[in-house]
Each structure stands twice: as structure tokens, then as C-alpha cells.
Coordinates of C-alpha atoms (C1' of nucleotides) in Angstrom, one line a residue:
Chain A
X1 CA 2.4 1.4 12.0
X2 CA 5.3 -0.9 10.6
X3 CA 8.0 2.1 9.9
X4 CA 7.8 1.7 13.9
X5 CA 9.3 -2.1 13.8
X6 CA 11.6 -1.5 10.5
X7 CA 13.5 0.7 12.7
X8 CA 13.0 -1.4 15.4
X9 CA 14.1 -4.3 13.7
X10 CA 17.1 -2.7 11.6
X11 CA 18.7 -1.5 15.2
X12 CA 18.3 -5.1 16.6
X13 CA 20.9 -5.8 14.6
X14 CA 23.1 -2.7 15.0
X15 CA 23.0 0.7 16.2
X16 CA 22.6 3.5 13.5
X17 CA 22.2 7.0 13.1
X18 CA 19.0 8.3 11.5
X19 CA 21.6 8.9 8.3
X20 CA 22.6 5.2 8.5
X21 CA 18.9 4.1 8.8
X22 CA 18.1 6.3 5.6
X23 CA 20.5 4.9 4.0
X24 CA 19.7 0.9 4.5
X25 CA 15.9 2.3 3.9
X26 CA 16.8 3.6 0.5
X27 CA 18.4 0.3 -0.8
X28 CA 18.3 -3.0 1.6
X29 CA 14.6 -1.9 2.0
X30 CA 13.6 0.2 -0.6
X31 CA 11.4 -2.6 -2.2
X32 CA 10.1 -3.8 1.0
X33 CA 9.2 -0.7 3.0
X34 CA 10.3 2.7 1.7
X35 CA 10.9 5.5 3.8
X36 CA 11.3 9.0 3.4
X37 CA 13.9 11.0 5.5
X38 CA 11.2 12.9 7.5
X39 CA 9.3 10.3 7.9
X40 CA 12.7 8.4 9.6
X41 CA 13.7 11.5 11.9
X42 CA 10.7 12.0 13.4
X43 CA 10.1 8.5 13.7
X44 CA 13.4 7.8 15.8
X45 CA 12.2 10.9 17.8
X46 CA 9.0 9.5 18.5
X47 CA 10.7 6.1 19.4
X48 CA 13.0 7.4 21.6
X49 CA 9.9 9.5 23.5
X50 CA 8.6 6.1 24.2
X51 CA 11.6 4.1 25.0
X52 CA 11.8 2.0 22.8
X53 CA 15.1 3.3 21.8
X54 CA 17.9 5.5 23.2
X55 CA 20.8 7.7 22.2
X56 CA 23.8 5.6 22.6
X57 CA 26.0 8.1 21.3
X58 CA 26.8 11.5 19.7
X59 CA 29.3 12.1 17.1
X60 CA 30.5 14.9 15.0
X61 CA 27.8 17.2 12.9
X62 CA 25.1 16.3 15.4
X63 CA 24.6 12.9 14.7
X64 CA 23.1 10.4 17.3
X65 CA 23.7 6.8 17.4
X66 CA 20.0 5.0 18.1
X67 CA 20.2 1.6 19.6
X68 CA 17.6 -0.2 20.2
X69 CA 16.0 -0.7 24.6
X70 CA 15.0 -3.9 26.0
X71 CA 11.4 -2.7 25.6
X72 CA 12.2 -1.9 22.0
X73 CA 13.2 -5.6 21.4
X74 CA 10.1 -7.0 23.1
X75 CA 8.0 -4.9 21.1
X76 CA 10.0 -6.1 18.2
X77 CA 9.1 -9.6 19.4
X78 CA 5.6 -9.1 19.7
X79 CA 5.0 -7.7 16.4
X80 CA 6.7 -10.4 14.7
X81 CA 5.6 -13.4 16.1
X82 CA 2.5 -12.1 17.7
X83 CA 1.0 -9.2 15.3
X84 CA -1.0 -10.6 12.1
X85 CA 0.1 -9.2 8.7
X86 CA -1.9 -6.9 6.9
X87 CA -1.9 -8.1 4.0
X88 CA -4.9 -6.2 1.9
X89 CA -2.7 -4.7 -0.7
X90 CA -3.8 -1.6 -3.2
X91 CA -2.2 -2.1 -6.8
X92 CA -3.5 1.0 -9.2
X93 CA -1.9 -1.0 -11.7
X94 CA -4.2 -3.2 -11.5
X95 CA -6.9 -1.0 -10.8
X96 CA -6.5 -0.5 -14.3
X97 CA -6.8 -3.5 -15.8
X98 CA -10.2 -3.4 -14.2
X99 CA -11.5 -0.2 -16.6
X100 CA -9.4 -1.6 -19.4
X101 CA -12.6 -1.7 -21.5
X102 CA -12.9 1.9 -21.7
X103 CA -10.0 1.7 -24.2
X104 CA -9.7 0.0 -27.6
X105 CA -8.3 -3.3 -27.3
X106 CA -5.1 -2.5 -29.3
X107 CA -4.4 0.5 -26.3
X108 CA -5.4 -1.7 -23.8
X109 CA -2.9 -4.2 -24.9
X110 CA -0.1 -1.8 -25.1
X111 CA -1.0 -1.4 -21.6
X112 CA -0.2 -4.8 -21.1
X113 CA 2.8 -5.1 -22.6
X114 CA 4.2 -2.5 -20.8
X115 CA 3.6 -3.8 -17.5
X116 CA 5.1 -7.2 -18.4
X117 CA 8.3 -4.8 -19.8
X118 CA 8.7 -2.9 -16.4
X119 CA 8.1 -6.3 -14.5
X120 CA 11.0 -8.2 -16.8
X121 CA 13.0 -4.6 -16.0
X122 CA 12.6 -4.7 -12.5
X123 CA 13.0 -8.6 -12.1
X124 CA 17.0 -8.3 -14.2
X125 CA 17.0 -5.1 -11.2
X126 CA 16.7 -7.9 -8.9
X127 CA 19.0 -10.2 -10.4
X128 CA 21.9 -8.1 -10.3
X129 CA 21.3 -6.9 -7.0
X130 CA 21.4 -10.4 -5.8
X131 CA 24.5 -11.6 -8.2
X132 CA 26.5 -8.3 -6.6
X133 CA 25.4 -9.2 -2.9
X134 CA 27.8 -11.6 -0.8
X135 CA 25.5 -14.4 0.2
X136 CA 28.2 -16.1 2.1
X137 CA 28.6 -14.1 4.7
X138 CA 26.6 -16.6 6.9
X139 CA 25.2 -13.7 8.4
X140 CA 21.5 -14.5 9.3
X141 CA 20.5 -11.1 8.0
X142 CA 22.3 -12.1 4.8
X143 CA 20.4 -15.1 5.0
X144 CA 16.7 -13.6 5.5
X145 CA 17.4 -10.7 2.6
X146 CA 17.7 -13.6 0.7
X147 CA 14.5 -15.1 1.2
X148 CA 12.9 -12.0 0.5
X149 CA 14.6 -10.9 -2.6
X150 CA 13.3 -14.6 -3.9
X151 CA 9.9 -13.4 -3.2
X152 CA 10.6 -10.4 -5.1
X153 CA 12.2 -12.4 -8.0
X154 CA 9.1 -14.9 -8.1
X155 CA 7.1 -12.0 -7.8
X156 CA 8.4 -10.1 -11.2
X157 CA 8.3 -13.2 -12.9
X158 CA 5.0 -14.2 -12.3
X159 CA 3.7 -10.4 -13.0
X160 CA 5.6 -10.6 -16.7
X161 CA 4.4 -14.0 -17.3
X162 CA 1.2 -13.3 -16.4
X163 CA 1.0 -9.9 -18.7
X164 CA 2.4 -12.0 -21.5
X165 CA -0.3 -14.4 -21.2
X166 CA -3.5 -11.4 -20.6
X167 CA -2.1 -9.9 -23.6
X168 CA -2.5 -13.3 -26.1
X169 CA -5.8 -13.5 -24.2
X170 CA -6.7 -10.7 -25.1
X171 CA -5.3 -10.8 -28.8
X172 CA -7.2 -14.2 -29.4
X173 CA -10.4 -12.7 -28.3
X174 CA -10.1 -9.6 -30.0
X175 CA -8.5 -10.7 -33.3
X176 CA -7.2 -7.8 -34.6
X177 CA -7.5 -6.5 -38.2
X178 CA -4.0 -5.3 -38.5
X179 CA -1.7 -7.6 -39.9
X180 CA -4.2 -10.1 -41.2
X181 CA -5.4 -11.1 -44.6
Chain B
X1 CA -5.5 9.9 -5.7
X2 CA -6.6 6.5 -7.2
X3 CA -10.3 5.7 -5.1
X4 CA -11.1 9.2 -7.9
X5 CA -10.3 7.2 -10.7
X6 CA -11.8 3.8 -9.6
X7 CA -15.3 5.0 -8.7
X8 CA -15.3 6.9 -12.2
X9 CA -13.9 3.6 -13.8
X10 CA -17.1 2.1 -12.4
X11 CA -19.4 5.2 -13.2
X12 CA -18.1 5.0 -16.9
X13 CA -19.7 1.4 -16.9
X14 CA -22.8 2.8 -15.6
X15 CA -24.8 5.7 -13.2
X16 CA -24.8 4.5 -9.0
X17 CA -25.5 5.7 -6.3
X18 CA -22.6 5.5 -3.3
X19 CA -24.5 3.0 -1.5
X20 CA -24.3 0.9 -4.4
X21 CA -20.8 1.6 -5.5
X22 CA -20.3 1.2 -1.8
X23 CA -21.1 -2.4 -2.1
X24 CA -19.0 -3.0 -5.4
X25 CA -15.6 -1.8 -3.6
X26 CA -16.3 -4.7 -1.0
X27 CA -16.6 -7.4 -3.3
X28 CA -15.3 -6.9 -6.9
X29 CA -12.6 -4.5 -6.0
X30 CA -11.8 -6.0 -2.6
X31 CA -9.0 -7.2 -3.6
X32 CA -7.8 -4.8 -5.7
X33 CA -8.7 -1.3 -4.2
X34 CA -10.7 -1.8 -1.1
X35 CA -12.6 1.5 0.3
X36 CA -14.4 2.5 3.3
X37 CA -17.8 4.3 3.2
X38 CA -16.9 7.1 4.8
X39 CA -14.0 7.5 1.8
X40 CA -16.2 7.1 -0.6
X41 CA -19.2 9.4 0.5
X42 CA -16.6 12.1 0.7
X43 CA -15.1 11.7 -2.9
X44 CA -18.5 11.8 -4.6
X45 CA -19.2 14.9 -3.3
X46 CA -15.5 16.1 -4.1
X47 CA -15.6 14.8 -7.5
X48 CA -19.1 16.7 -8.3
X49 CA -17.6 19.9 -6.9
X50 CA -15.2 19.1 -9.4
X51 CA -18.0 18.4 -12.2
X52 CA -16.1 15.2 -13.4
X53 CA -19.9 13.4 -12.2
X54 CA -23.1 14.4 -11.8
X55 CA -26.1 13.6 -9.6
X56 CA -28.3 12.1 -12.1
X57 CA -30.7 11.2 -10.1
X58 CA -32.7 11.1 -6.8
X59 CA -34.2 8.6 -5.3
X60 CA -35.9 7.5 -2.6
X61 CA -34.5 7.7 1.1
X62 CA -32.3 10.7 -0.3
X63 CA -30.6 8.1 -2.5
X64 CA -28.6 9.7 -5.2
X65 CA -27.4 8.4 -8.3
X66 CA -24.2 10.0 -10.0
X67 CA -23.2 9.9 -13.2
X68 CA -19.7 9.8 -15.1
X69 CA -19.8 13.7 -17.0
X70 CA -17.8 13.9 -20.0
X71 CA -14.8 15.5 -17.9
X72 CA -14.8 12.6 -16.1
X73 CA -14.4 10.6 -18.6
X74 CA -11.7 12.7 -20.0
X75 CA -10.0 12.2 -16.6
X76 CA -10.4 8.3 -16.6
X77 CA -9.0 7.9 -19.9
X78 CA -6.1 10.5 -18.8
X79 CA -5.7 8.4 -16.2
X80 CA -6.1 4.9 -17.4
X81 CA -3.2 5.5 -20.8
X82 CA -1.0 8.6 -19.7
X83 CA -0.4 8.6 -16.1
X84 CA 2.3 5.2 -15.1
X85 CA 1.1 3.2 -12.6
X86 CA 3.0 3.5 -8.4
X87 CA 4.4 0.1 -9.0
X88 CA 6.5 0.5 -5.0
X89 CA 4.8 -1.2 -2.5
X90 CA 5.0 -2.1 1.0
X91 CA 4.4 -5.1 2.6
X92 CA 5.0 -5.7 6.4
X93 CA 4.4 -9.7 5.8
X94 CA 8.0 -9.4 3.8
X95 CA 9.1 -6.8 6.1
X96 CA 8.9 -9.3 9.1
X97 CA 10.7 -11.9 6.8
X98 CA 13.8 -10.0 6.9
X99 CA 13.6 -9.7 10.4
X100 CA 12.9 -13.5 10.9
X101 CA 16.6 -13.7 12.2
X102 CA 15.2 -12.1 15.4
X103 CA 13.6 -15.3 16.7
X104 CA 14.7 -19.0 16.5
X105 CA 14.6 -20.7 13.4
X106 CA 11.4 -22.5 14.2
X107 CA 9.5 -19.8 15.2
X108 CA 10.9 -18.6 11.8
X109 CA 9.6 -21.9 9.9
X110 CA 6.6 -21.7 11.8
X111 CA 5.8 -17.9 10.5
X112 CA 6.6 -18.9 6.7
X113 CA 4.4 -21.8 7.3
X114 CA 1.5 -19.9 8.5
X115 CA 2.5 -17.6 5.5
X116 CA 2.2 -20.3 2.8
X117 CA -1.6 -21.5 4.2
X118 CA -2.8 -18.2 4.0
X119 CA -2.1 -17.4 0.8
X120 CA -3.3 -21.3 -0.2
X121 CA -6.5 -20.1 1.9
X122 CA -6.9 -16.6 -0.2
X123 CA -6.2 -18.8 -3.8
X124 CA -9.2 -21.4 -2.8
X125 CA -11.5 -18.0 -2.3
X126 CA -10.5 -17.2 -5.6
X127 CA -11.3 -19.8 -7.1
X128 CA -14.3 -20.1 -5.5
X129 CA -15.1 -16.4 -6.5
X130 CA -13.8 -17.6 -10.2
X131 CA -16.6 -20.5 -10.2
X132 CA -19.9 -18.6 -9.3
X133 CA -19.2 -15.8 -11.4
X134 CA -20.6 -15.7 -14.9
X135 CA -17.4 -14.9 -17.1
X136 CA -19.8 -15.9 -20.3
X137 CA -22.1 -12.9 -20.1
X138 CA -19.5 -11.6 -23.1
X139 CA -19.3 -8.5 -21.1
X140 CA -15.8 -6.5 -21.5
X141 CA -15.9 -5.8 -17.5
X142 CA -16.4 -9.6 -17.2
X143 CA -12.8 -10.7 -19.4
X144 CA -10.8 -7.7 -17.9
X145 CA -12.6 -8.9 -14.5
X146 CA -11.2 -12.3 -15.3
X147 CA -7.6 -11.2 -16.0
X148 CA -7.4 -9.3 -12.6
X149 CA -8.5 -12.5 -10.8
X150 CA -6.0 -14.5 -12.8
X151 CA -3.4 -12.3 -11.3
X152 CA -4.9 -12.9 -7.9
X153 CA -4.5 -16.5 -8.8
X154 CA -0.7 -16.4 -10.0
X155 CA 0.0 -14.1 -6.9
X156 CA -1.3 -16.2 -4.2
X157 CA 0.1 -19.2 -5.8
X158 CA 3.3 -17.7 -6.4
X159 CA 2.9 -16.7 -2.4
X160 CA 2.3 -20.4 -1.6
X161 CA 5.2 -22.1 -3.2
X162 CA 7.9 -19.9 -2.2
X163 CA 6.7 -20.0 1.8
X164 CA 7.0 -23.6 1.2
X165 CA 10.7 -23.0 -0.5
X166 CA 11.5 -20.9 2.2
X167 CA 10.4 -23.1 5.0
X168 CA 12.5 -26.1 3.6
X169 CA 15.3 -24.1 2.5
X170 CA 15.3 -22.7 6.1
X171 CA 15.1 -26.3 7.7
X172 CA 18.0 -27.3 5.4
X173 CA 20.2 -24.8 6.7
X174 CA 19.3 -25.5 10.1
X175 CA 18.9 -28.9 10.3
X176 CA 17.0 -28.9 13.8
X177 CA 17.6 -31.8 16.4
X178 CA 14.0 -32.0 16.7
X179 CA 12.8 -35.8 15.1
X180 CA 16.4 -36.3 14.3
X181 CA 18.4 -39.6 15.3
Chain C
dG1 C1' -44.1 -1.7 16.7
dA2 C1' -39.6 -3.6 16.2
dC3 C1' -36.1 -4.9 13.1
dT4 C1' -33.5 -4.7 9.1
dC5 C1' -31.8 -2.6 5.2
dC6 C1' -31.0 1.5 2.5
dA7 C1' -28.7 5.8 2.4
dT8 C1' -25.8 9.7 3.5
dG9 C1' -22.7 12.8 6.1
dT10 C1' -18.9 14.4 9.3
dA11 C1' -15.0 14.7 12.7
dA12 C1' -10.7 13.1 14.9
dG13 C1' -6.4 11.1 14.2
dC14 C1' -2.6 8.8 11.9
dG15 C1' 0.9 7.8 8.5
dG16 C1' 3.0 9.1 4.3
dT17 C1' 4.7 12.7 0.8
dT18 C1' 6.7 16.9 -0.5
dA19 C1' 9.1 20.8 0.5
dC20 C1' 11.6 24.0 3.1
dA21 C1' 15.4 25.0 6.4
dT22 C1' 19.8 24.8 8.6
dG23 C1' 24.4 23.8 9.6
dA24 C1' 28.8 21.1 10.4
dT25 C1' 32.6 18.4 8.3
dT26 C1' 35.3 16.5 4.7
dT27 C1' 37.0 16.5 0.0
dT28 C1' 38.7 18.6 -4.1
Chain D
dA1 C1' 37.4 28.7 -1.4
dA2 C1' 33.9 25.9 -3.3
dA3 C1' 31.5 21.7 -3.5
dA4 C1' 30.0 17.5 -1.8
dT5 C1' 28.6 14.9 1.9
dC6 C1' 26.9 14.1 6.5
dA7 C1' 23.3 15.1 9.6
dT8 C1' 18.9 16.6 11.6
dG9 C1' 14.5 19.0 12.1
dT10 C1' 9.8 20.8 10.9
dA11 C1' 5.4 22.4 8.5
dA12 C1' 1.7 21.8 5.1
dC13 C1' -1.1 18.7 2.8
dC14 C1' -3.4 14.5 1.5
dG15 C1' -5.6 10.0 1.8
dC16 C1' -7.1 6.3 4.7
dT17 C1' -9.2 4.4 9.1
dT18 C1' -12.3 4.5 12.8
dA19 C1' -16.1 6.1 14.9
dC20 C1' -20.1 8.7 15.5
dA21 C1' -24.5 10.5 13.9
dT22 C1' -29.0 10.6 11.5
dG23 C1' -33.0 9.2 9.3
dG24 C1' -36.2 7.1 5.6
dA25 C1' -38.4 2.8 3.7
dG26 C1' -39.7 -1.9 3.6
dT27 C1' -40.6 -6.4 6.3
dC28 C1' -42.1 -9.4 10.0

DNA sequence: GACTCCATGTAAGCGGTTACATGATTTT
DNA sequence: AAAATCATGTAACCGCTTACATGGAGTC
């Protein structure tokens, strides 16, 4: 239930409208915690049913202005210092590394190759995003993202190293007739 | 829909029954697509309604052992070369990161911190798991096996030196009175 | 006979995805 | 006037978690 305390913990900072939320959802957080538009809206709704937030304010087209209660911030609290991490993590990617034998080795290396490609790919994503972010700011928000985009960074580079280094495995063990005398 | 393809994965390999698939998903693929029993029960039945298994077999206490049908394996392969991999995933350990800015910096350092010996604790139980397996027996599930727990290797690792980077490059920023002349 | 292990099934509830639906305001 | 953008809401479906429920077979 952590869609809960990314709301939660993005209205800490500022109140936002379900739009605004979406928005920050769809970039800031979009490799951290995606969240769908329907998924935000009746989110907010169900927050605001429990206190934890309130309308602060309506605008124009029906938007409402969320900010976050006192009982919202000490549930915020709670989870972050108090609440343990899940942090049993599904990858089908990997998943398919597992049945890789039930392809030929040259297949199963294209299947590794790839994965190193879309990590490098989404590592340069992560690059530029950071190069066209002002770290400067001193904002402590500013500050955190960038800790966590480092993760992400270390993160792609470790998953493209480490397909560079399963495909040679698997090339020595397997040594190919192609290309040889 | 992935817990389909990983119990035919481990069907192609060879006929079980769900108890004893049962116990596979809590060891081997604990770390890499855990499943409950109750999940599992269900999508064998589902997946013989959908004749991509069989029951081969029965046993004994109403055991029954499935088998991978040649639709299934059709699927798998489907599965395993053609369909890309969900690479977006959520992680509410990193979620909380971005949040740290919510409580004082050493609660902050002290959350990283905690973060770094966890994933230090998970690498040591892979590397336990690494020494008493047999990665000898020449089998292919055994070297594919291995590359999977490589990752789990790099990944904790990776985990462990950048809570440390974090934490320091936290305390560098805030250089905290605490121990300080 | 009691205990443990083997073995399967089902029901309630929750969170996430996809799709549908509606309408106001601003921009071109 | 048309198009783009802002803005919210809801319904169906699916997969996962938790819990409950049952009983046969082997071991002490």
C-alpha cells in the first residue's frame, strides 16, 4: 500500500491537484513508483475519506487542491522511519534467464545482448535526465532525487555489465561453430 | 501473467506435481519470482483447462503430477523469445529515499545505513547459496541458474556501495555537530 | 495414537491495469 | 469554431496475499 505514502509524501512538500500529482507521477516518479490516473483519483479520494488529506482549495474546471493533515504527516512518518521495506522484487526478465536452456545458445544469447542494449538505453535515459535537472537548487527534494537517480544509474550499469559478461560466459562455454575455423 | 510461464519453464525441465513445484518457487525462484501455494494450485488447474499441461500422473495422497503438453511448450518459447520483458518496477525502499527529506538528516543516514547492511546481509546468503550448490553437474539449468545468482550478486552489491555513497555523501553535505570539535 | 509431512482446494479482499465517460477552459 | 489541455470519476478484470479448510500417508 505505498501509492498511499507517494501521495502522502509528494503533498508534504506541496499541495497539488490530482492533475499535478499525475503529472510528477509520470516523470519525477515514473521509475520509482508509477501510477496510473485512476489509480491516483481514487486514491486522493480514499485519502481524503480517512483524513489523511483535505481539500484546501477549488479552482477552475473542478480541480481540487489536496494538501496533506497533520495525521497524514504522521502517517508519513511512521512509514518511513518505522515501516520495513518490502523488498522481494519480481523481475520476468530474469525469470527468463532461468528457462534460457529451452533455447539454442545462439537465441539465448541474443537475449542477452538485448537486455544489456535496453539497460545501456535506459542508463544514457538517466544521464540526460540528470545533466537537464538543476541540482543546485539546494532544495532537499533536489537533493534526495539525486540520490535516487544514482541508484538508478548504478543500477543500469551493473544490469549492462553484467549481460556483457553472461553473454562471453556463455559464448566460452558454448563455443560456437559460426565464425570459426 | 508470468507465475504461467514460470511453472511451465520448470515443467519443460521435467513432470511435478504442485507440491513439489511448490517447494522450487521458495527456494530456487525465491528470489526471482516468489509464489504462494494458494497461486500456484489455482494456475495448474487454469493452465490444464487451457491444455498447455497435463496431469500425467497420480499419485498417492491425491498427488498429481503435471506435465508440460506441446502447447505449452509452444507458449514458453513464445514467451521466452517474442514477448519483451516489463522492465518498470517499483520499489518503496527508493520510494522512501526520495522522501528522506521528511526527517532529519540522521534519521536519513541512519535509514541508508540500515539499507546498505541489508543488502550486505542478502549478498552473504548468496553466496552462501552459491557455495552448496553443485554448479558442476554440467546441467544447462545449473549455468543459467548461475547467471541469475550472479545478478543477485552484482545487485546487492551494487545496493551496498551506493547506501554507503549515499550515507557519506549525505554526512558531507550536512556536516552534523555530533563528534565534531 | 499423536505428530509430522505430503497434498490439494477455495474464498475474501486489495492493489494495479485498461478502458470508458464527461465536461470546463484555454489556445489557435 | 475547432483543437488541445486541464480535470475528475468509475467499472471491469486480473493477479497476488492471506486465511481457512480438508484429508491421506508415513513416523515415533
Amino acid at each position: 500500500m505505498s501509492l498511499r505514502h507517494a501521495v502522502l509524501g509528494l503533498l508534504a512538500d506541496h499541495p497539488a491537484s490530482g492533475y499535478d500529482l499525475l503529472r510528477t507521477f509520470q516523470t519525477s516518479l515514473a521509475n520509482v513508483w508509477p501510477a496510473t490516473q485512476s489509480q491516483l483519483y481514487t486514491e486522493l479520494n480514499r485519502l481524503a475519506e480517512a483524513d489523511l488529506v483535505t481539500v484546501a482549495a477549488e479552482g477552475p474546471r473542478g480541480r481540487k487542491e489536496y494538501a496533506i493533515t497533520e495525521a497524514g504527516r504522521t502517517e508519513l512518518l511512521h512509514w518511513l522511519t518505522e515501516v520495513e521495506p518490502q523488498r522481494n522484487r519480481r523481475s520476468d526478465a530474469l525469470l527468463r534467464v532461468f528457462f534460457l536452456n529451452q533455447v539454442d545458445p545462439e537465441r539465448a544469447r541474443a537475449y542477452l545482448e538485448r537486455e544489456g542494449a535496453v539497460a545501456a538505453e535506459r542508463h544514457e535515459g538517466l544521464r540526460q535526465l540528470e545533466r537537464s535537472v538543476d541540482w543546485d537548487s539546494g532544495g532537499d527534494l533536489a537533493f534526495y532525487g539525486r540520490l535516487t537517480l544514482e541508484w538508478g544509474l548504478r543500477f543500469t550499469r551493473m544490469q549492462q555489465e553484467w549481460a556483457v559478461w553472461a553473454a562471453e560466459h556463455l559464448r566460452d562455454r558454448t563455443p560456437g561453430d559460426a565464425g570459426r575455423p
